[in-house]
mmCIF file of C-alpha atoms in Angstrom:
data_model
loop_
_atom_site.group_PDB
_atom_site.id
_atom_site.type_symbol
_atom_site.label_atom_id
_atom_site.label_comp_id
_atom_site.label_asym_id
_atom_site.label_seq_id
_atom_site.Cartn_x
_atom_site.Cartn_y
_atom_site.Cartn_z
ATOM 1 C CA MET K 1 0.073 0.188 -0.111
ATOM 2 C CA ASN K 2 1.410 2.954 -0.742
ATOM 3 C CA ALA K 3 0.343 5.926 1.655
ATOM 4 C CA ALA K 4 0.747 10.397 1.431
ATOM 5 C CA VAL K 5 1.060 12.831 4.544
ATOM 6 C CA LEU K 6 -0.461 15.715 3.817
ATOM 7 C CA SER K 7 0.149 18.389 7.097
ATOM 8 C CA VAL K 8 -2.320 21.509 7.299
ATOM 9 C CA GLY K 9 -0.830 25.017 9.004
ATOM 10 C CA SER K 10 0.075 27.803 7.048
ATOM 11 C CA GLU K 11 2.565 28.060 10.433
ATOM 12 C CA LEU K 12 4.655 25.201 7.837
ATOM 13 C CA LEU K 13 5.102 27.470 4.939
ATOM 14 C CA LEU K 14 6.233 30.206 7.216
ATOM 15 C CA GLY K 15 8.956 28.501 9.158
ATOM 16 C CA ASP K 16 7.386 29.111 12.335
ATOM 17 C CA LEU K 17 7.154 24.819 13.270
ATOM 18 C CA THR K 18 9.007 22.378 11.850
ATOM 19 C CA ASP K 19 6.463 19.144 10.652
ATOM 20 C CA SER K 20 7.304 16.538 13.038
ATOM 21 C CA ASN K 21 4.007 15.382 12.539
ATOM 22 C CA ALA K 22 4.833 14.120 8.569
ATOM 23 C CA THR K 23 7.471 12.787 10.150
ATOM 24 C CA TRP K 24 5.969 10.818 13.144
ATOM 25 C CA ILE K 25 3.409 9.290 10.687
ATOM 26 C CA SER K 26 6.361 8.088 8.033
ATOM 27 C CA ALA K 27 7.815 6.081 11.077
ATOM 28 C CA ARG K 28 4.135 4.800 12.214
ATOM 29 C CA LEU K 29 3.166 3.666 8.565
ATOM 30 C CA ARG K 30 6.844 2.223 7.606
ATOM 31 C CA GLU K 31 6.482 -0.040 10.810
ATOM 32 C CA ARG K 32 3.217 -1.900 8.950
ATOM 33 C CA GLY K 33 4.837 -2.270 5.775
ATOM 34 C CA VAL K 34 3.449 0.630 4.323
ATOM 35 C CA ARG K 35 5.054 2.838 1.705
ATOM 36 C CA VAL K 36 4.156 6.601 2.755
ATOM 37 C CA VAL K 37 5.814 8.317 -1.411
ATOM 38 C CA HIS K 38 4.259 11.857 -0.626
ATOM 39 C CA HIS K 39 4.844 14.539 1.911
ATOM 40 C CA LEU K 40 2.886 17.967 1.062
ATOM 41 C CA ALA K 41 2.247 21.170 3.509
ATOM 42 C CA VAL K 42 -0.422 23.317 2.454
ATOM 43 C CA ALA K 43 -1.890 26.413 3.740
ATOM 44 C CA ASP K 44 -4.748 26.810 5.223
ATOM 45 C CA ASP K 45 -7.390 27.575 2.587
ATOM 46 C CA VAL K 46 -10.430 25.587 2.012
ATOM 47 C CA ASP K 47 -9.175 25.506 -2.236
ATOM 48 C CA ALA K 48 -5.285 24.758 -1.567
ATOM 49 C CA ILE K 49 -6.258 21.869 1.050
ATOM 50 C CA VAL K 50 -9.435 20.119 -1.225
ATOM 51 C CA GLY K 51 -6.809 20.723 -4.484
ATOM 52 C CA SER K 52 -3.742 18.868 -2.246
ATOM 53 C CA LEU K 53 -5.705 16.118 -1.415
ATOM 54 C CA ARG K 54 -7.445 15.049 -4.933
ATOM 55 C CA TRP K 55 -3.724 15.583 -6.056
ATOM 56 C CA LEU K 56 -2.576 13.082 -3.269
ATOM 57 C CA ALA K 57 -5.155 10.409 -3.741
ATOM 58 C CA ALA K 58 -4.615 10.332 -6.665
ATOM 59 C CA ARG K 59 -1.805 9.020 -6.546
ATOM 60 C CA ALA K 60 -1.835 6.641 -3.278
ATOM 61 C CA ASP K 61 -4.394 4.413 -1.703
ATOM 62 C CA LEU K 62 -4.268 6.304 1.491
ATOM 63 C CA VAL K 63 -4.107 9.963 2.933
ATOM 64 C CA VAL K 64 -3.095 10.703 6.489
ATOM 65 C CA VAL K 65 -4.217 14.644 7.568
ATOM 66 C CA GLY K 66 -2.298 15.798 10.098
ATOM 67 C CA GLY K 67 -3.901 19.482 11.549
ATOM 68 C CA GLY K 68 -6.755 22.284 10.570
ATOM 69 C CA LEU K 69 -9.509 20.489 13.403
ATOM 70 C CA GLY K 70 -8.872 23.094 15.867
ATOM 71 C CA PRO K 71 -11.651 25.614 17.138
ATOM 72 C CA THR K 72 -10.375 28.976 14.850
ATOM 73 C CA SER K 73 -11.550 30.541 12.136
ATOM 74 C CA ASP K 74 -8.212 29.113 10.372
ATOM 75 C CA ASP K 75 -9.017 25.578 10.994
ATOM 76 C CA LEU K 76 -10.129 24.216 7.825
ATOM 77 C CA THR K 77 -9.490 20.972 7.306
ATOM 78 C CA ARG K 78 -13.437 19.503 8.291
ATOM 79 C CA GLU K 79 -15.026 21.823 5.633
ATOM 80 C CA ALA K 80 -12.392 21.301 2.967
ATOM 81 C CA VAL K 81 -12.766 17.105 2.707
ATOM 82 C CA ALA K 82 -16.208 17.850 2.619
ATOM 83 C CA ALA K 83 -15.869 20.119 -0.629
ATOM 84 C CA ALA K 84 -13.657 17.059 -2.058
ATOM 85 C CA LEU K 85 -16.533 14.473 -1.533
ATOM 86 C CA GLY K 86 -19.454 16.888 -2.354
ATOM 87 C CA ALA K 87 -20.768 16.882 0.982
ATOM 88 C CA ASP K 88 -22.054 18.797 3.276
ATOM 89 C CA LEU K 89 -20.713 19.081 7.188
ATOM 90 C CA GLU K 90 -22.905 17.476 9.832
ATOM 91 C CA LEU K 91 -23.316 17.614 13.588
ATOM 92 C CA ARG K 92 -22.446 14.815 15.808
ATOM 93 C CA GLU K 93 -24.057 15.374 18.925
ATOM 94 C CA ASP K 94 -21.611 12.398 20.362
ATOM 95 C CA LEU K 95 -18.932 13.810 19.270
ATOM 96 C CA GLU K 96 -20.456 17.094 21.017
ATOM 97 C CA GLU K 97 -20.958 16.185 24.520
ATOM 98 C CA ALA K 98 -17.748 14.250 23.990
ATOM 99 C CA ILE K 99 -16.141 17.788 23.600
ATOM 100 C CA VAL K 100 -18.258 19.108 26.300
ATOM 101 C CA ALA K 101 -17.730 16.718 28.722
ATOM 102 C CA ARG K 102 -13.792 17.740 27.947
ATOM 103 C CA PHE K 103 -13.655 20.602 29.192
ATOM 104 C CA ALA K 104 -15.968 19.438 32.166
ATOM 105 C CA ALA K 105 -13.066 17.561 33.164
ATOM 106 C CA LEU K 106 -9.978 19.958 32.941
ATOM 107 C CA GLY K 107 -12.458 22.305 35.174
ATOM 108 C CA ARG K 108 -13.413 24.664 32.230
ATOM 109 C CA PRO K 109 -16.712 25.517 30.517
ATOM 110 C CA MET K 110 -16.635 25.231 26.750
ATOM 111 C CA ALA K 111 -16.190 28.268 24.533
ATOM 112 C CA PRO K 112 -19.046 28.660 21.761
ATOM 113 C CA ARG K 113 -16.501 28.020 19.175
ATOM 114 C CA ASN K 114 -15.691 24.968 19.985
ATOM 115 C CA ARG K 115 -19.015 23.560 19.012
ATOM 116 C CA ARG K 116 -17.568 23.644 15.656
ATOM 117 C CA GLN K 117 -15.384 20.654 16.223
ATOM 118 C CA ALA K 118 -17.737 18.304 16.595
ATOM 119 C CA PHE K 119 -18.968 19.411 12.774
ATOM 120 C CA VAL K 120 -17.721 16.238 10.525
ATOM 121 C CA PRO K 121 -18.040 15.601 6.602
ATOM 122 C CA GLN K 122 -21.230 13.474 6.192
ATOM 123 C CA GLY K 123 -21.275 9.823 6.620
ATOM 124 C CA ALA K 124 -18.232 10.089 8.328
ATOM 125 C CA ARG K 125 -16.464 7.352 10.990
ATOM 126 C CA THR K 126 -15.152 9.576 13.911
ATOM 127 C CA ALA K 127 -13.186 8.997 16.948
ATOM 128 C CA PRO K 128 -13.887 10.678 19.748
ATOM 129 C CA PRO K 129 -11.530 13.443 21.049
ATOM 130 C CA VAL K 130 -8.867 13.049 23.541
ATOM 131 C CA GLY K 131 -8.356 16.457 23.372
ATOM 132 C CA THR K 132 -10.841 18.697 22.085
ATOM 133 C CA ALA K 133 -10.314 17.426 18.078
ATOM 134 C CA PRO K 134 -12.466 14.476 17.201
ATOM 135 C CA ALA K 135 -10.887 12.826 14.317
ATOM 136 C CA PHE K 136 -13.037 11.048 11.407
ATOM 137 C CA ALA K 137 -12.334 9.274 7.891
ATOM 138 C CA VAL K 138 -14.157 8.724 4.812
ATOM 139 C CA ASP K 139 -13.693 7.396 1.768
ATOM 140 C CA LEU K 140 -12.912 9.785 -1.860
ATOM 141 C CA THR K 141 -13.464 9.091 -5.147
ATOM 142 C CA VAL K 142 -10.842 10.107 -7.297
ATOM 143 C CA GLU K 143 -10.570 9.869 -11.757
ATOM 144 C CA GLY K 144 -7.836 7.458 -12.085
ATOM 145 C CA ALA K 145 -7.982 5.582 -8.550
ATOM 146 C CA GLN K 146 -8.929 2.694 -8.786
ATOM 147 C CA ARG K 147 -10.922 2.410 -5.568
ATOM 148 C CA PRO K 148 -11.991 4.758 -2.727
ATOM 149 C CA VAL K 149 -8.425 6.422 -1.071
ATOM 150 C CA ARG K 150 -8.649 6.162 2.597
ATOM 151 C CA VAL K 151 -8.695 10.185 3.893
ATOM 152 C CA ILE K 152 -7.956 10.193 7.888
ATOM 153 C CA ALA K 153 -7.820 13.476 9.354
ATOM 154 C CA LEU K 154 -5.858 13.446 12.743
ATOM 155 C CA PRO K 155 -5.954 16.459 15.476
ATOM 156 C CA GLY K 156 -2.195 18.587 14.573
ATOM 157 C CA VAL K 157 -1.235 18.709 18.908
ATOM 158 C CA PRO K 158 1.045 16.075 18.734
ATOM 159 C CA TRP K 159 0.043 13.907 21.877
ATOM 160 C CA GLU K 160 -3.793 14.184 20.606
ATOM 161 C CA LEU K 161 -2.158 12.280 17.379
ATOM 162 C CA HIS K 162 -0.195 9.706 18.922
ATOM 163 C CA GLU K 163 -2.813 9.070 20.751
ATOM 164 C CA LEU K 164 -5.812 8.530 18.477
ATOM 165 C CA TRP K 165 -3.224 6.264 15.824
ATOM 166 C CA SER K 166 -3.266 3.166 17.941
ATOM 167 C CA THR K 167 -6.945 3.179 18.957
ATOM 168 C CA PHE K 168 -8.416 4.885 15.549
ATOM 169 C CA VAL K 169 -5.816 4.570 12.817
ATOM 170 C CA VAL K 170 -4.640 0.932 13.091
ATOM 171 C CA PRO K 171 -8.189 -0.909 13.224
ATOM 172 C CA GLN K 172 -8.630 0.756 9.697
ATOM 173 C CA LEU K 173 -5.066 -0.042 8.670
ATOM 174 C CA ASP K 174 -6.375 -3.302 9.629
ATOM 175 C CA GLU K 175 -9.596 -3.260 7.276
ATOM 176 C CA LEU K 176 -8.014 -1.841 4.693
ATOM 177 C CA GLY K 177 -5.456 -5.200 4.854
ATOM 178 C CA VAL K 178 -2.045 -3.671 5.551
ATOM 179 C CA THR K 179 -0.340 -7.068 6.626
ATOM 180 C CA GLY K 180 3.075 -7.256 7.300
ATOM 181 C CA ALA K 181 6.283 -5.051 8.925
ATOM 182 C CA THR K 182 8.816 -3.157 8.271
ATOM 183 C CA VAL K 183 11.817 -2.647 10.884
ATOM 184 C CA THR K 184 14.703 -0.445 10.507
ATOM 185 C CA ARG K 185 17.750 -1.741 12.370
ATOM 186 C CA ILE K 186 20.521 1.260 12.824
ATOM 187 C CA VAL K 187 24.414 0.969 13.237
ATOM 188 C CA HIS K 188 25.541 3.704 15.402
ATOM 189 C CA VAL K 189 29.286 5.550 13.796
ATOM 190 C CA ALA K 190 31.532 7.426 15.712
ATOM 191 C CA GLY K 191 34.954 8.815 15.141
ATOM 192 C CA ARG K 192 34.579 8.407 11.071
ATOM 193 C CA GLY K 193 32.916 10.006 7.994
ATOM 194 C CA GLU K 194 30.148 8.996 5.701
ATOM 195 C CA SER K 195 32.041 8.651 2.673
ATOM 196 C CA ASP K 196 34.834 6.540 4.789
ATOM 197 C CA VAL K 197 31.912 4.128 6.988
ATOM 198 C CA ALA K 198 29.859 4.358 2.832
ATOM 199 C CA SER K 199 33.175 2.536 1.436
ATOM 200 C CA VAL K 200 33.179 -0.121 4.325
ATOM 201 C CA VAL K 201 29.517 -0.951 4.124
ATOM 202 C CA GLU K 202 28.078 -0.727 1.339
ATOM 203 C CA PRO K 203 29.627 -3.614 -0.436
ATOM 204 C CA LEU K 204 28.407 -5.559 2.240
ATOM 205 C CA VAL K 205 25.289 -5.557 1.746
ATOM 206 C CA ALA K 206 24.927 -5.140 -2.051
ATOM 207 C CA ASP K 207 23.546 -8.508 -2.607
ATOM 208 C CA GLU K 208 20.894 -8.440 0.131
ATOM 209 C CA ALA K 209 17.888 -7.838 -2.261
ATOM 210 C CA ASP K 210 15.803 -7.943 1.131
ATOM 211 C CA VAL K 211 17.668 -5.516 2.707
ATOM 212 C CA THR K 212 17.179 -1.398 1.959
ATOM 213 C CA LEU K 213 20.682 0.495 2.728
ATOM 214 C CA ALA K 214 20.759 3.955 3.480
ATOM 215 C CA PHE K 215 23.229 6.546 5.762
ATOM 216 C CA LEU K 216 22.109 8.958 7.960
ATOM 217 C CA ALA K 217 24.751 12.229 8.892
ATOM 218 C CA LYS K 218 23.486 13.462 11.922
ATOM 219 C CA GLN K 219 25.670 15.648 14.120
ATOM 220 C CA HIS K 220 26.336 13.091 16.909
ATOM 221 C CA GLY K 221 27.598 10.780 13.760
ATOM 222 C CA ILE K 222 26.841 8.832 10.991
ATOM 223 C CA GLN K 223 23.638 6.185 10.991
ATOM 224 C CA VAL K 224 23.911 2.882 9.109
ATOM 225 C CA ARG K 225 19.972 2.222 8.267
ATOM 226 C CA LEU K 226 18.999 -1.452 6.997
ATOM 227 C CA THR K 227 15.515 -1.561 6.339
ATOM 228 C CA ALA K 228 13.477 -4.956 6.034
ATOM 229 C CA THR K 229 10.002 -6.290 5.575
ATOM 230 C CA GLY K 230 8.393 -9.595 6.672
ATOM 231 C CA ARG K 231 5.295 -10.842 8.312
ATOM 232 C CA ASP K 232 5.356 -9.104 11.716
ATOM 233 C CA PRO K 233 8.355 -7.034 13.298
ATOM 234 C CA ASP K 234 10.428 -10.186 14.205
ATOM 235 C CA ASP K 235 10.323 -11.279 11.103
ATOM 236 C CA ALA K 236 11.794 -8.512 9.495
ATOM 237 C CA SER K 237 14.195 -7.980 12.335
ATOM 238 C CA ALA K 238 14.991 -11.467 11.450
ATOM 239 C CA ARG K 239 15.727 -10.439 7.711
ATOM 240 C CA ALA K 240 18.314 -8.060 8.358
ATOM 241 C CA GLN K 241 20.532 -9.312 11.246
ATOM 242 C CA PRO K 242 22.726 -11.237 8.989
ATOM 243 C CA ALA K 243 23.503 -7.721 7.475
ATOM 244 C CA VAL K 244 23.685 -5.834 10.805
ATOM 245 C CA ASP K 245 25.941 -8.585 11.865
ATOM 246 C CA ARG K 246 28.468 -8.620 8.968
ATOM 247 C CA VAL K 247 28.263 -4.014 9.183
ATOM 248 C CA VAL K 248 29.274 -4.504 12.518
ATOM 249 C CA ALA K 249 32.325 -6.990 12.615
ATOM 250 C CA ALA K 250 33.689 -4.578 9.003
ATOM 251 C CA LEU K 251 33.700 -1.074 11.464
ATOM 252 C CA GLY K 252 34.649 -2.606 14.327
ATOM 253 C CA ALA K 253 34.791 -0.337 17.247
ATOM 254 C CA SER K 254 33.827 2.304 15.139
ATOM 255 C CA VAL K 255 30.365 1.223 16.090
ATOM 256 C CA SER K 256 29.031 3.174 19.413
ATOM 257 C CA GLY K 257 25.794 1.590 19.486
ATOM 258 C CA LEU K 258 22.856 0.279 17.715
ATOM 259 C CA ASP K 259 19.356 1.051 18.005
ATOM 260 C CA ASP K 260 18.274 2.816 20.279
ATOM 261 C CA ALA K 261 21.800 2.573 22.039
ATOM 262 C CA ASP K 262 23.466 5.231 20.943
ATOM 263 C CA LEU K 263 26.782 7.010 21.761
ATOM 264 C CA GLU K 264 25.481 8.428 25.342
ATOM 265 C CA THR K 265 23.384 5.364 26.287
ATOM 266 C CA THR K 266 26.433 2.738 25.485
ATOM 267 C CA VAL K 267 28.423 5.328 27.626
ATOM 268 C CA VAL K 268 26.384 4.909 30.232
ATOM 269 C CA ARG K 269 25.953 1.322 29.974
ATOM 270 C CA LEU K 270 29.529 0.120 29.801
ATOM 271 C CA LEU K 271 30.390 2.815 33.357
ATOM 272 C CA ALA K 272 27.539 1.217 34.790
ATOM 273 C CA ASP K 273 28.557 -2.399 34.112
ATOM 274 C CA ARG K 274 31.817 -1.803 35.141
ATOM 275 C CA GLY K 275 30.855 0.512 38.501
ATOM 276 C CA GLN K 276 32.392 3.562 37.716
ATOM 277 C CA ARG K 277 31.942 6.999 36.996
ATOM 278 C CA VAL K 278 32.395 10.035 35.031
ATOM 279 C CA ALA K 279 32.947 13.654 35.504
ATOM 280 C CA THR K 280 33.093 16.318 33.028
ATOM 281 C CA ALA K 281 34.553 20.170 32.655
ATOM 282 C CA GLU K 282 33.156 21.690 30.282
ATOM 283 C CA SER K 283 33.967 24.886 27.914
ATOM 284 C CA ALA K 284 33.230 25.127 24.332
ATOM 285 C CA THR K 285 30.160 22.374 24.594
ATOM 286 C CA GLY K 286 28.466 24.453 27.403
ATOM 287 C CA GLY K 287 27.585 21.132 29.863
ATOM 288 C CA SER K 288 25.872 19.707 25.979
ATOM 289 C CA ILE K 289 28.050 16.589 27.279
ATOM 290 C CA ALA K 290 26.379 16.096 30.846
ATOM 291 C CA ALA K 291 23.216 16.464 29.808
ATOM 292 C CA ARG K 292 23.443 14.138 26.960
ATOM 293 C CA LEU K 293 24.773 11.529 29.336
ATOM 294 C CA ALA K 294 22.213 12.780 31.986
ATOM 295 C CA ARG K 295 19.043 11.915 29.425
ATOM 296 C CA VAL K 296 20.005 8.216 29.232
ATOM 297 C CA PRO K 297 17.724 7.102 32.554
ATOM 298 C CA ARG K 298 19.190 5.222 35.388
ATOM 299 C CA ALA K 299 22.407 8.221 34.716
ATOM 300 C CA SER K 300 22.559 9.364 37.697
ATOM 301 C CA ALA K 301 24.905 6.028 38.582
ATOM 302 C CA VAL K 302 27.128 7.014 36.894
ATOM 303 C CA LEU K 303 27.479 10.728 36.384
ATOM 304 C CA VAL K 304 28.990 12.062 39.560
ATOM 305 C CA GLY K 305 27.904 15.456 37.861
ATOM 306 C CA GLY K 306 30.302 18.712 35.070
ATOM 307 C CA LEU K 307 31.967 22.113 35.135
ATOM 308 C CA VAL K 308 30.640 24.515 33.283
ATOM 309 C CA VAL K 309 33.870 26.560 32.798
ATOM 310 C CA TYR K 310 33.075 29.035 29.693
ATOM 311 C CA ARG K 311 35.017 31.666 30.587
ATOM 312 C CA ASP K 312 38.528 32.297 31.858
ATOM 313 C CA GLU K 313 38.207 33.093 34.923
ATOM 314 C CA ALA K 314 35.423 29.902 35.276
ATOM 315 C CA LYS K 315 38.855 27.904 34.809
ATOM 316 C CA SER K 316 40.408 29.244 37.808
ATOM 317 C CA LEU K 317 37.251 29.224 40.422
ATOM 318 C CA LEU K 318 35.589 25.655 39.811
ATOM 319 C CA ALA K 319 38.703 24.312 38.441
ATOM 320 C CA GLY K 320 41.082 24.977 40.580
ATOM 321 C CA LEU K 321 43.761 25.421 36.897
ATOM 322 C CA ASP K 322 46.367 28.213 37.736
ATOM 323 C CA ALA K 323 45.546 31.699 36.130
ATOM 324 C CA ASP K 324 48.573 31.510 35.114
ATOM 325 C CA LEU K 325 48.496 28.696 33.079
ATOM 326 C CA VAL K 326 45.841 30.027 31.231
ATOM 327 C CA ALA K 327 46.662 32.757 30.202
ATOM 328 C CA ARG K 328 50.394 31.368 28.915
ATOM 329 C CA GLU K 329 48.873 28.391 26.942
ATOM 330 C CA GLY K 330 45.281 29.427 25.707
ATOM 331 C CA ALA K 331 42.101 29.112 26.953
ATOM 332 C CA VAL K 332 41.520 26.088 24.258
ATOM 333 C CA SER K 333 45.089 23.991 24.093
ATOM 334 C CA GLU K 334 46.321 20.371 25.009
ATOM 335 C CA ALA K 335 47.555 21.779 28.230
ATOM 336 C CA VAL K 336 43.947 23.338 29.778
ATOM 337 C CA THR K 337 42.143 20.791 28.725
ATOM 338 C CA ARG K 338 44.349 18.133 30.406
ATOM 339 C CA ALA K 339 44.270 20.284 33.181
ATOM 340 C CA LEU K 340 40.735 20.385 33.699
ATOM 341 C CA ALA K 341 39.947 16.338 33.126
ATOM 342 C CA LEU K 342 42.609 15.638 35.707
ATOM 343 C CA ALA K 343 40.677 18.510 38.221
ATOM 344 C CA VAL K 344 37.547 17.952 37.606
ATOM 345 C CA ARG K 345 38.088 14.076 38.178
ATOM 346 C CA ALA K 346 40.463 14.688 41.252
ATOM 347 C CA ARG K 347 37.759 17.122 42.761
ATOM 348 C CA THR K 348 34.200 15.340 42.177
ATOM 349 C CA GLY K 349 36.076 11.912 43.141
ATOM 350 C CA ALA K 350 35.058 10.424 39.900
ATOM 351 C CA ASP K 351 36.785 7.544 38.514
ATOM 352 C CA TRP K 352 37.373 9.175 34.475
ATOM 353 C CA GLY K 353 37.068 13.213 34.164
ATOM 354 C CA LEU K 354 36.259 14.121 30.528
ATOM 355 C CA ALA K 355 36.701 17.636 29.629
ATOM 356 C CA VAL K 356 36.911 20.017 26.428
ATOM 357 C CA THR K 357 37.934 23.040 25.014
ATOM 358 C CA GLY K 358 37.092 24.837 21.957
ATOM 359 C CA VAL K 359 36.582 27.489 19.204
ATOM 360 C CA ALA K 360 33.119 26.836 18.236
ATOM 361 C CA GLY K 361 32.438 30.363 16.354
ATOM 362 C CA PRO K 362 31.249 32.795 14.969
ATOM 363 C CA GLY K 363 34.839 33.963 14.499
ATOM 364 C CA PRO K 364 38.521 32.516 15.261
ATOM 365 C CA VAL K 365 40.148 33.237 19.118
ATOM 366 C CA ASP K 366 43.694 34.083 19.734
ATOM 367 C CA ASP K 367 44.328 32.738 16.108
ATOM 368 C CA LEU K 368 42.412 29.583 16.440
ATOM 369 C CA PRO K 369 40.260 28.972 13.219
ATOM 370 C CA VAL K 370 36.515 28.006 13.812
ATOM 371 C CA GLY K 371 36.045 24.128 14.824
ATOM 372 C CA THR K 372 39.428 23.909 16.784
ATOM 373 C CA VAL K 373 38.696 21.781 19.565
ATOM 374 C CA PHE K 374 40.538 19.701 22.154
ATOM 375 C CA TRP K 375 39.269 16.872 24.262
ATOM 376 C CA ALA K 376 40.928 14.594 27.462
ATOM 377 C CA LEU K 377 40.242 11.725 29.496
ATOM 378 C CA ALA K 378 41.722 11.531 32.972
ATOM 379 C CA ALA K 379 41.606 7.745 34.007
ATOM 380 C CA PRO K 380 41.397 5.979 37.041
ATOM 381 C CA ASP K 381 45.039 5.217 37.807
ATOM 382 C CA GLY K 382 45.712 8.580 36.977
ATOM 383 C CA THR K 383 47.093 8.758 33.768
ATOM 384 C CA CYS K 384 45.022 11.529 30.767
ATOM 385 C CA GLU K 385 45.300 11.580 26.887
ATOM 386 C CA VAL K 386 44.447 14.685 25.249
ATOM 387 C CA HIS K 387 43.302 15.127 21.670
ATOM 388 C CA GLY K 388 42.907 17.637 19.334
ATOM 389 C CA ARG K 389 41.734 18.551 15.780
ATOM 390 C CA VAL K 390 40.133 20.868 13.331
ATOM 391 C CA VAL K 391 36.160 19.753 13.322
ATOM 392 C CA PRO K 392 34.192 21.322 10.041
ATOM 393 C CA GLY K 393 30.925 22.777 10.424
ATOM 394 C CA ASP K 394 28.959 26.058 11.863
ATOM 395 C CA ARG K 395 28.341 26.304 15.941
ATOM 396 C CA PRO K 396 25.848 24.011 16.319
ATOM 397 C CA SER K 397 28.064 20.830 14.491
ATOM 398 C CA VAL K 398 31.370 22.053 16.003
ATOM 399 C CA ILE K 399 29.772 21.714 19.712
ATOM 400 C CA ALA K 400 27.913 18.074 19.060
ATOM 401 C CA ARG K 401 31.041 16.989 17.333
ATOM 402 C CA LEU K 402 33.401 17.623 19.958
ATOM 403 C CA GLY K 403 31.148 16.475 22.492
ATOM 404 C CA SER K 404 30.690 13.278 20.563
ATOM 405 C CA ALA K 405 34.692 12.917 19.973
ATOM 406 C CA ALA K 406 34.922 13.383 23.843
ATOM 407 C CA LEU K 407 32.720 10.185 24.243
ATOM 408 C CA ASP K 408 33.689 8.461 21.874
ATOM 409 C CA LEU K 409 37.199 8.202 23.682
ATOM 410 C CA LEU K 410 35.486 6.970 26.614
ATOM 411 C CA ARG K 411 33.696 4.815 25.626
ATOM 412 C CA ARG K 412 36.674 3.316 23.813
ATOM 413 C CA ARG K 413 38.827 3.510 26.820
ATOM 414 C CA LEU K 414 35.581 1.500 28.629
ATOM 415 C CA LEU K 415 36.012 -1.138 25.847
ATOM 416 C CA ASP K 416 39.669 -1.582 26.720
ATOM 417 C CA GLY K 417 39.638 -2.485 29.692
#
């Protein structure tokens, strides 16, 4: 089955919001083995929505519409779907009662304008709201289509859309005869470039008819994505497993995690397995390394804390560095980064001390070009290693890549032990 996603909202076209709903919907459809062939965003205009619906319906078996079901005058999805059907809107008293009850549960009276959310195209299947916007579905006949196209309209509020997916959309996929599942296995790679990774991986998967290979370069590293379709998620995953095994073996120590286990998740697990803890001293990254670790469940068992030593005086005040050292060597230097790693380990009692300095931009500092970075790791035996290079990219990219370089150094040393 082919599907399309139509996102309604002028704010998407103006750049005020990122269309995260379309990405989420595509991922859920992919899991069911449905191929998404189009994403389309359209303004809050009835004629534009109608035209978009008909264009997509001529090219897909299913159209999922997100947004435009609110109570305000610019919420026009109901009117547009009715117009595309050549039908009128009708008031569903059960939906109105559900909306009233929803407001009552929140301890608020329902504003008169919310009543318009209880109107849906005649004959539509409906789902009561989990927020205030009901979902509905209709079958749209367009010229050239072999059968009516199912149009499912969902609210644009992400949490409402997510809840309605399992209770309203999934049963319709079952009814439409959608079978099978598609699974994407992810091999996370750190410390290597996309072209380098591709040159290793592509020959390994070239003869895999059942597996689709893709690469995704992110600020934190490279993802090798291996997608397979099967009878169910377990069967699909099993079809991809031989390719995953070959890729992991070929990339070796560069593999920083699998699937949901990204770099920071792997570091937390390795520290926990060894019963060890880490502390950070961050200049250029401003605390983002500690934040990445803290996002992992149970990070409290391994993350002692961190120092944000952004300005020179903070390096002396918080980490106890000699001001003359900073002045002599420079805030972004091998010597200062080493001193920070040793200091944060000693001051916190952590097993490992991780420190970074760098020039993130927008301009050079002390004749050092943007992207000049250093990262250091103080080990439990008291030794400390420092690495440095110039990384490409804008300010967010430099910060993300420096953080990943530091975490990957810790990961590799934990594996060495």
